[in-house]
């Protein structure tokens, strides 16, 4: 009986380990995001503005959010859809989900 329980426990542990290894990583947007004069391939997260006004060229498959704050917090001042370009006088950062 103990041998069966041990075998079952090892089987479950192996299945969990395989599931963790095979689980997909958090997905980044696919494509290129240009924020000001910098380009980011397959971006994910927050990107600070380095130019005024903020110029965002979204060549990814995700909608990105422009924030007034430089840390992707606070007031949202715009959205930039896939394949779109936006210029924002008040943009401080861009967030990619």
mmCIF file of C-alpha atoms in Angstrom:
data_model
loop_
_atom_site.group_PDB
_atom_site.id
_atom_site.type_symbol
_atom_site.label_atom_id
_atom_site.label_comp_id
_atom_site.label_asym_id
_atom_site.label_seq_id
_atom_site.Cartn_x
_atom_site.Cartn_y
_atom_site.Cartn_z
ATOM 1 C CA UNK A 1 0.000 0.000 0.000
ATOM 2 C CA UNK A 2 2.798 2.423 0.888
ATOM 3 C CA UNK A 3 4.510 1.602 -2.405
ATOM 4 C CA UNK A 4 1.381 2.528 -4.385
ATOM 5 C CA UNK A 5 1.025 5.804 -2.499
ATOM 6 C CA UNK A 6 4.687 6.596 -3.082
ATOM 7 C CA UNK A 7 4.378 5.742 -6.777
ATOM 8 C CA UNK A 8 1.254 7.918 -7.046
ATOM 9 C CA UNK A 9 3.002 10.804 -5.279
ATOM 10 C CA UNK A 10 6.014 10.538 -7.586
ATOM 11 C CA UNK A 11 3.689 10.450 -10.605
ATOM 12 C CA UNK A 12 1.833 13.565 -9.461
ATOM 13 C CA UNK A 13 5.107 15.374 -8.727
ATOM 14 C CA UNK A 14 6.424 14.482 -12.184
ATOM 15 C CA UNK A 15 3.223 15.684 -13.841
ATOM 16 C CA UNK A 16 3.380 18.979 -11.957
ATOM 17 C CA UNK A 17 7.046 19.429 -12.895
ATOM 18 C CA UNK A 18 6.294 18.770 -16.566
ATOM 19 C CA UNK A 19 3.353 21.173 -16.392
ATOM 20 C CA UNK A 20 5.553 23.904 -14.951
ATOM 21 C CA UNK A 21 8.210 23.400 -17.594
ATOM 22 C CA UNK A 22 5.695 23.188 -20.424
ATOM 23 C CA UNK A 23 3.592 26.127 -19.237
ATOM 24 C CA UNK A 24 3.956 29.128 -21.526
ATOM 25 C CA UNK A 25 5.779 32.147 -20.150
ATOM 26 C CA UNK A 26 3.967 35.431 -19.743
ATOM 27 C CA UNK A 27 3.506 36.698 -23.256
ATOM 28 C CA UNK A 28 4.942 39.942 -24.487
ATOM 29 C CA UNK A 29 3.488 41.858 -27.382
ATOM 30 C CA UNK A 30 4.786 40.570 -30.696
ATOM 31 C CA UNK A 31 6.456 43.156 -32.908
ATOM 32 C CA UNK A 32 8.265 46.432 -32.406
ATOM 33 C CA UNK A 33 7.315 49.403 -30.243
ATOM 34 C CA UNK A 34 9.025 52.706 -30.888
ATOM 35 C CA UNK A 35 8.907 55.197 -28.003
ATOM 36 C CA UNK A 36 10.575 58.475 -28.904
ATOM 37 C CA UNK A 37 13.865 57.550 -30.555
ATOM 38 C CA UNK A 38 14.132 54.042 -29.039
ATOM 39 C CA UNK A 39 12.858 50.730 -30.418
ATOM 40 C CA UNK A 40 11.814 47.723 -28.320
ATOM 41 C CA UNK A 41 11.340 44.266 -29.863
ATOM 42 C CA UNK A 42 8.520 42.132 -28.364
ATOM 43 C CA UNK A 43 7.933 44.688 -25.594
ATOM 44 C CA UNK A 44 6.291 44.105 -22.232
ATOM 45 C CA UNK A 45 5.926 46.462 -19.288
ATOM 46 C CA UNK A 46 6.619 50.170 -18.869
ATOM 47 C CA UNK A 47 8.762 52.386 -21.095
ATOM 48 C CA UNK A 48 9.666 55.984 -20.185
ATOM 49 C CA UNK A 49 9.424 58.829 -22.609
ATOM 50 C CA UNK A 50 12.784 60.318 -23.616
ATOM 51 C CA UNK A 51 11.559 63.030 -26.006
ATOM 52 C CA UNK A 52 9.039 65.861 -26.036
ATOM 53 C CA UNK A 53 6.424 65.473 -27.278
ATOM 54 C CA UNK A 54 6.073 61.723 -26.797
ATOM 55 C CA UNK A 55 5.918 59.885 -30.110
ATOM 56 C CA UNK A 56 4.714 56.269 -30.047
ATOM 57 C CA UNK A 57 4.815 53.999 -33.077
ATOM 58 C CA UNK A 58 3.027 50.753 -32.226
ATOM 59 C CA UNK A 59 3.971 47.977 -34.635
ATOM 60 C CA UNK A 60 2.879 45.246 -32.190
ATOM 61 C CA UNK A 61 -0.222 43.100 -31.848
ATOM 62 C CA UNK A 62 -1.352 44.807 -28.609
ATOM 63 C CA UNK A 63 -2.994 48.097 -27.647
ATOM 64 C CA UNK A 64 -0.562 50.182 -25.582
ATOM 65 C CA UNK A 65 -1.479 52.798 -22.986
ATOM 66 C CA UNK A 66 0.087 56.257 -22.698
ATOM 67 C CA UNK A 67 0.364 57.608 -19.141
ATOM 68 C CA UNK A 68 1.026 61.150 -17.977
ATOM 69 C CA UNK A 69 3.357 59.850 -15.264
ATOM 70 C CA UNK A 70 6.841 58.571 -16.163
ATOM 71 C CA UNK A 71 6.238 55.266 -14.281
ATOM 72 C CA UNK A 72 3.065 54.078 -16.047
ATOM 73 C CA UNK A 73 0.921 55.179 -13.129
ATOM 74 C CA UNK A 74 -1.806 57.718 -12.590
ATOM 75 C CA UNK A 75 -3.723 59.354 -15.394
ATOM 76 C CA UNK A 76 -4.057 57.600 -18.734
ATOM 77 C CA UNK A 77 -3.802 60.097 -21.557
ATOM 78 C CA UNK A 78 -4.204 57.868 -24.581
ATOM 79 C CA UNK A 79 -4.300 54.495 -26.281
ATOM 80 C CA UNK A 80 -2.314 53.427 -29.340
ATOM 81 C CA UNK A 81 -3.711 50.514 -31.301
ATOM 82 C CA UNK A 82 -1.693 47.989 -33.275
ATOM 83 C CA UNK A 83 -0.234 49.507 -36.423
ATOM 84 C CA UNK A 84 -0.877 53.069 -35.198
ATOM 85 C CA UNK A 85 1.162 56.170 -34.463
ATOM 86 C CA UNK A 86 0.413 58.705 -31.731
ATOM 87 C CA UNK A 87 1.961 61.937 -30.561
ATOM 88 C CA UNK A 88 1.182 63.109 -27.038
ATOM 89 C CA UNK A 89 2.229 66.439 -25.569
ATOM 90 C CA UNK A 90 1.514 65.127 -22.066
ATOM 91 C CA UNK A 91 2.805 61.535 -22.341
ATOM 92 C CA UNK A 92 5.369 60.479 -19.777
ATOM 93 C CA UNK A 93 5.427 56.714 -20.345
ATOM 94 C CA UNK A 94 3.932 53.860 -22.322
ATOM 95 C CA UNK A 95 2.688 50.535 -20.944
ATOM 96 C CA UNK A 96 2.478 47.301 -22.921
ATOM 97 C CA UNK A 97 0.383 44.526 -21.338
#
